[in-house]
Amino acid sequence: MSKTLVFGASLNPNRYSFLAVKKLVEKNITTVAFGKNLGTILRVQIKDNLTDFQNVFTVTLYLNPSRQVEYYNDIVKLQPKRVIFNPGTENPEFYKILKMNNIEVIEGCTLVMLATNQY
């Protein structure tokens, strides 16, 4: 399975991004994480420098649309095959940018996709 970047990862075990990292690891999906607070979820280290990431297949977003703007170029530069917009992260402006760069846009919930084997 290809590498997934959890974008907006949180150390708070009550946050969906935390649960996503945990479930991805449990499903043996290579997982990396980006967030504002450094730390570790299971074996996954949350980093705050996007240059640390390469060969990312999927970016799963846990960042509200107003905070995504500053990362548009960075995410496009990662050249993922797809970006998953989890509930609350929907952003039609960013969809257009991604599609212009041949990056698939998915509106969905990573946790549901994993639970139903649609990931």
PDB file of C-alpha atoms in Angstrom:
ATOM      1  CA  MET A   1       0.000   0.000   0.000  1.00  0.00           C
ATOM      2  CA  SER A   2       1.248   3.489  -0.797  1.00  0.00           C
ATOM      3  CA  LYS A   3       2.235   6.183   1.663  1.00  0.00           C
ATOM      4  CA  THR A   4      -0.372   8.447   3.283  1.00  0.00           C
ATOM      5  CA  LEU A   5       0.334  11.867   4.765  1.00  0.00           C
ATOM      6  CA  VAL A   6      -2.054  12.890   7.538  1.00  0.00           C
ATOM      7  CA  PHE A   7      -2.058  16.659   7.142  1.00  0.00           C
ATOM      8  CA  GLY A   8      -3.098  18.498  10.291  1.00  0.00           C
ATOM      9  CA  ALA A   9      -2.225  15.661  12.656  1.00  0.00           C
ATOM     10  CA  SER A  10      -2.963  16.212  16.344  1.00  0.00           C
ATOM     11  CA  LEU A  11      -1.592  14.599  19.490  1.00  0.00           C
ATOM     12  CA  ASN A  12      -5.065  14.850  21.057  1.00  0.00           C
ATOM     13  CA  PRO A  13      -6.503  11.302  21.109  1.00  0.00           C
ATOM     14  CA  ASN A  14     -10.020  12.749  20.737  1.00  0.00           C
ATOM     15  CA  ARG A  15      -9.237  14.324  17.328  1.00  0.00           C
ATOM     16  CA  TYR A  16     -10.102  12.549  14.105  1.00  0.00           C
ATOM     17  CA  SER A  17      -6.603  13.132  12.720  1.00  0.00           C
ATOM     18  CA  PHE A  18      -5.152  11.201  15.682  1.00  0.00           C
ATOM     19  CA  LEU A  19      -7.611   8.368  15.063  1.00  0.00           C
ATOM     20  CA  ALA A  20      -6.762   8.376  11.355  1.00  0.00           C
ATOM     21  CA  VAL A  21      -3.057   7.914  12.056  1.00  0.00           C
ATOM     22  CA  LYS A  22      -3.873   5.088  14.440  1.00  0.00           C
ATOM     23  CA  LYS A  23      -6.214   3.302  11.992  1.00  0.00           C
ATOM     24  CA  LEU A  24      -3.830   3.718   9.050  1.00  0.00           C
ATOM     25  CA  VAL A  25      -1.012   2.158  11.083  1.00  0.00           C
ATOM     26  CA  GLU A  26      -3.313  -0.669  12.220  1.00  0.00           C
ATOM     27  CA  LYS A  27      -4.131  -1.358   8.546  1.00  0.00           C
ATOM     28  CA  ASN A  28      -0.378  -1.528   7.798  1.00  0.00           C
ATOM     29  CA  ILE A  29      -0.497   1.535   5.541  1.00  0.00           C
ATOM     30  CA  THR A  30       2.746   3.474   5.486  1.00  0.00           C
ATOM     31  CA  THR A  31       1.835   6.652   7.347  1.00  0.00           C
ATOM     32  CA  VAL A  32       3.543   9.990   7.898  1.00  0.00           C
ATOM     33  CA  ALA A  33       2.144  13.035   9.661  1.00  0.00           C
ATOM     34  CA  PHE A  34       2.373  16.818   9.480  1.00  0.00           C
ATOM     35  CA  GLY A  35       1.152  19.094  12.258  1.00  0.00           C
ATOM     36  CA  LYS A  36       1.940  22.192  14.249  1.00  0.00           C
ATOM     37  CA  ASN A  37       2.876  20.257  17.403  1.00  0.00           C
ATOM     38  CA  LEU A  38       5.703  17.756  17.256  1.00  0.00           C
ATOM     39  CA  GLY A  39       5.235  14.379  18.868  1.00  0.00           C
ATOM     40  CA  THR A  40       4.498  10.740  18.116  1.00  0.00           C
ATOM     41  CA  ILE A  41       1.304   8.772  17.543  1.00  0.00           C
ATOM     42  CA  LEU A  42       2.109   5.083  17.844  1.00  0.00           C
ATOM     43  CA  ARG A  43       5.299   4.871  15.742  1.00  0.00           C
ATOM     44  CA  VAL A  44       4.459   7.887  13.563  1.00  0.00           C
ATOM     45  CA  GLN A  45       6.373  11.066  14.274  1.00  0.00           C
ATOM     46  CA  ILE A  46       4.479  14.301  13.614  1.00  0.00           C
ATOM     47  CA  LYS A  47       6.766  16.650  11.716  1.00  0.00           C
ATOM     48  CA  ASP A  48       6.375  20.356  11.051  1.00  0.00           C
ATOM     49  CA  ASN A  49       8.548  20.584   7.927  1.00  0.00           C
ATOM     50  CA  LEU A  50       6.989  19.497   4.649  1.00  0.00           C
ATOM     51  CA  THR A  51      10.378  18.998   2.989  1.00  0.00           C
ATOM     52  CA  ASP A  52      10.673  15.842   5.118  1.00  0.00           C
ATOM     53  CA  PHE A  53       8.016  14.127   2.991  1.00  0.00           C
ATOM     54  CA  GLN A  54       8.506  12.367  -0.338  1.00  0.00           C
ATOM     55  CA  ASN A  55       6.695   9.758  -2.410  1.00  0.00           C
ATOM     56  CA  VAL A  56       3.310  10.528  -0.877  1.00  0.00           C
ATOM     57  CA  PHE A  57       0.405   8.810  -2.643  1.00  0.00           C
ATOM     58  CA  THR A  58      -2.436  10.178  -0.508  1.00  0.00           C
ATOM     59  CA  VAL A  59      -2.803  13.371   1.502  1.00  0.00           C
ATOM     60  CA  THR A  60      -5.704  13.204   3.943  1.00  0.00           C
ATOM     61  CA  LEU A  61      -6.603  16.684   5.163  1.00  0.00           C
ATOM     62  CA  TYR A  62      -7.615  17.630   8.688  1.00  0.00           C
ATOM     63  CA  LEU A  63      -7.231  21.384   8.313  1.00  0.00           C
ATOM     64  CA  ASN A  64     -10.086  23.832   7.848  1.00  0.00           C
ATOM     65  CA  PRO A  65     -10.269  25.625   4.478  1.00  0.00           C
ATOM     66  CA  SER A  66      -9.050  29.007   5.763  1.00  0.00           C
ATOM     67  CA  ARG A  67      -5.851  27.375   7.072  1.00  0.00           C
ATOM     68  CA  GLN A  68      -5.304  25.341   3.899  1.00  0.00           C
ATOM     69  CA  VAL A  69      -4.510  28.387   1.732  1.00  0.00           C
ATOM     70  CA  GLU A  70      -0.939  28.755   2.987  1.00  0.00           C
ATOM     71  CA  TYR A  71      -0.268  25.110   2.079  1.00  0.00           C
ATOM     72  CA  TYR A  72      -1.741  24.954  -1.446  1.00  0.00           C
ATOM     73  CA  ASN A  73       1.647  25.114  -3.190  1.00  0.00           C
ATOM     74  CA  ASP A  74       3.326  22.810  -0.682  1.00  0.00           C
ATOM     75  CA  ILE A  75       0.705  20.100  -1.145  1.00  0.00           C
ATOM     76  CA  VAL A  76       0.821  20.395  -4.931  1.00  0.00           C
ATOM     77  CA  LYS A  77       4.646  20.148  -4.820  1.00  0.00           C
ATOM     78  CA  LEU A  78       4.314  16.822  -2.978  1.00  0.00           C
ATOM     79  CA  GLN A  79       2.633  15.505  -6.141  1.00  0.00           C
ATOM     80  CA  PRO A  80       0.247  13.108  -4.399  1.00  0.00           C
ATOM     81  CA  LYS A  81      -2.070  11.029  -6.549  1.00  0.00           C
ATOM     82  CA  ARG A  82      -5.056  12.056  -4.426  1.00  0.00           C
ATOM     83  CA  VAL A  83      -6.160  14.386  -1.639  1.00  0.00           C
ATOM     84  CA  ILE A  84      -8.952  13.343   0.715  1.00  0.00           C
ATOM     85  CA  PHE A  85     -11.011  16.209   2.120  1.00  0.00           C
ATOM     86  CA  ASN A  86     -12.451  14.951   5.394  1.00  0.00           C
ATOM     87  CA  PRO A  87     -15.708  16.446   6.734  1.00  0.00           C
ATOM     88  CA  GLY A  88     -15.185  20.119   7.560  1.00  0.00           C
ATOM     89  CA  THR A  89     -12.223  20.516   5.193  1.00  0.00           C
ATOM     90  CA  GLU A  90     -14.172  20.856   1.927  1.00  0.00           C
ATOM     91  CA  ASN A  91     -12.619  23.563  -0.257  1.00  0.00           C
ATOM     92  CA  PRO A  92     -13.814  24.075  -3.883  1.00  0.00           C
ATOM     93  CA  GLU A  93     -11.080  26.660  -4.525  1.00  0.00           C
ATOM     94  CA  PHE A  94      -8.382  24.114  -3.648  1.00  0.00           C
ATOM     95  CA  TYR A  95     -10.187  21.383  -5.650  1.00  0.00           C
ATOM     96  CA  LYS A  96      -9.656  23.432  -8.818  1.00  0.00           C
ATOM     97  CA  ILE A  97      -5.940  23.867  -8.128  1.00  0.00           C
ATOM     98  CA  LEU A  98      -5.483  20.170  -7.437  1.00  0.00           C
ATOM     99  CA  LYS A  99      -7.416  19.097 -10.530  1.00  0.00           C
ATOM    100  CA  MET A 100      -5.366  21.480 -12.699  1.00  0.00           C
ATOM    101  CA  ASN A 101      -2.319  19.568 -11.399  1.00  0.00           C
ATOM    102  CA  ASN A 102      -3.857  16.152 -12.167  1.00  0.00           C
ATOM    103  CA  ILE A 103      -4.397  15.327  -8.500  1.00  0.00           C
ATOM    104  CA  GLU A 104      -7.578  13.427  -7.660  1.00  0.00           C
ATOM    105  CA  VAL A 105      -9.946  15.121  -5.209  1.00  0.00           C
ATOM    106  CA  ILE A 106     -12.004  12.969  -2.860  1.00  0.00           C
ATOM    107  CA  GLU A 107     -14.632  14.284  -0.463  1.00  0.00           C
ATOM    108  CA  GLY A 108     -14.933  11.624   2.187  1.00  0.00           C
ATOM    109  CA  CYS A 109     -14.019  10.435   5.620  1.00  0.00           C
ATOM    110  CA  THR A 110     -10.745   8.558   5.888  1.00  0.00           C
ATOM    111  CA  LEU A 111     -11.998   6.656   8.942  1.00  0.00           C
ATOM    112  CA  VAL A 112     -15.135   5.482   7.125  1.00  0.00           C
ATOM    113  CA  MET A 113     -13.139   4.610   4.009  1.00  0.00           C
ATOM    114  CA  LEU A 114     -10.778   2.482   6.125  1.00  0.00           C
ATOM    115  CA  ALA A 115     -13.616   0.811   8.041  1.00  0.00           C
ATOM    116  CA  THR A 116     -15.443  -0.129   4.827  1.00  0.00           C
ATOM    117  CA  ASN A 117     -12.321  -1.200   2.885  1.00  0.00           C
ATOM    118  CA  GLN A 118     -12.781   1.622   0.363  1.00  0.00           C
ATOM    119  CA  TYR A 119      -9.453   3.268   1.131  1.00  0.00           C
TER     120      TYR A 119
END
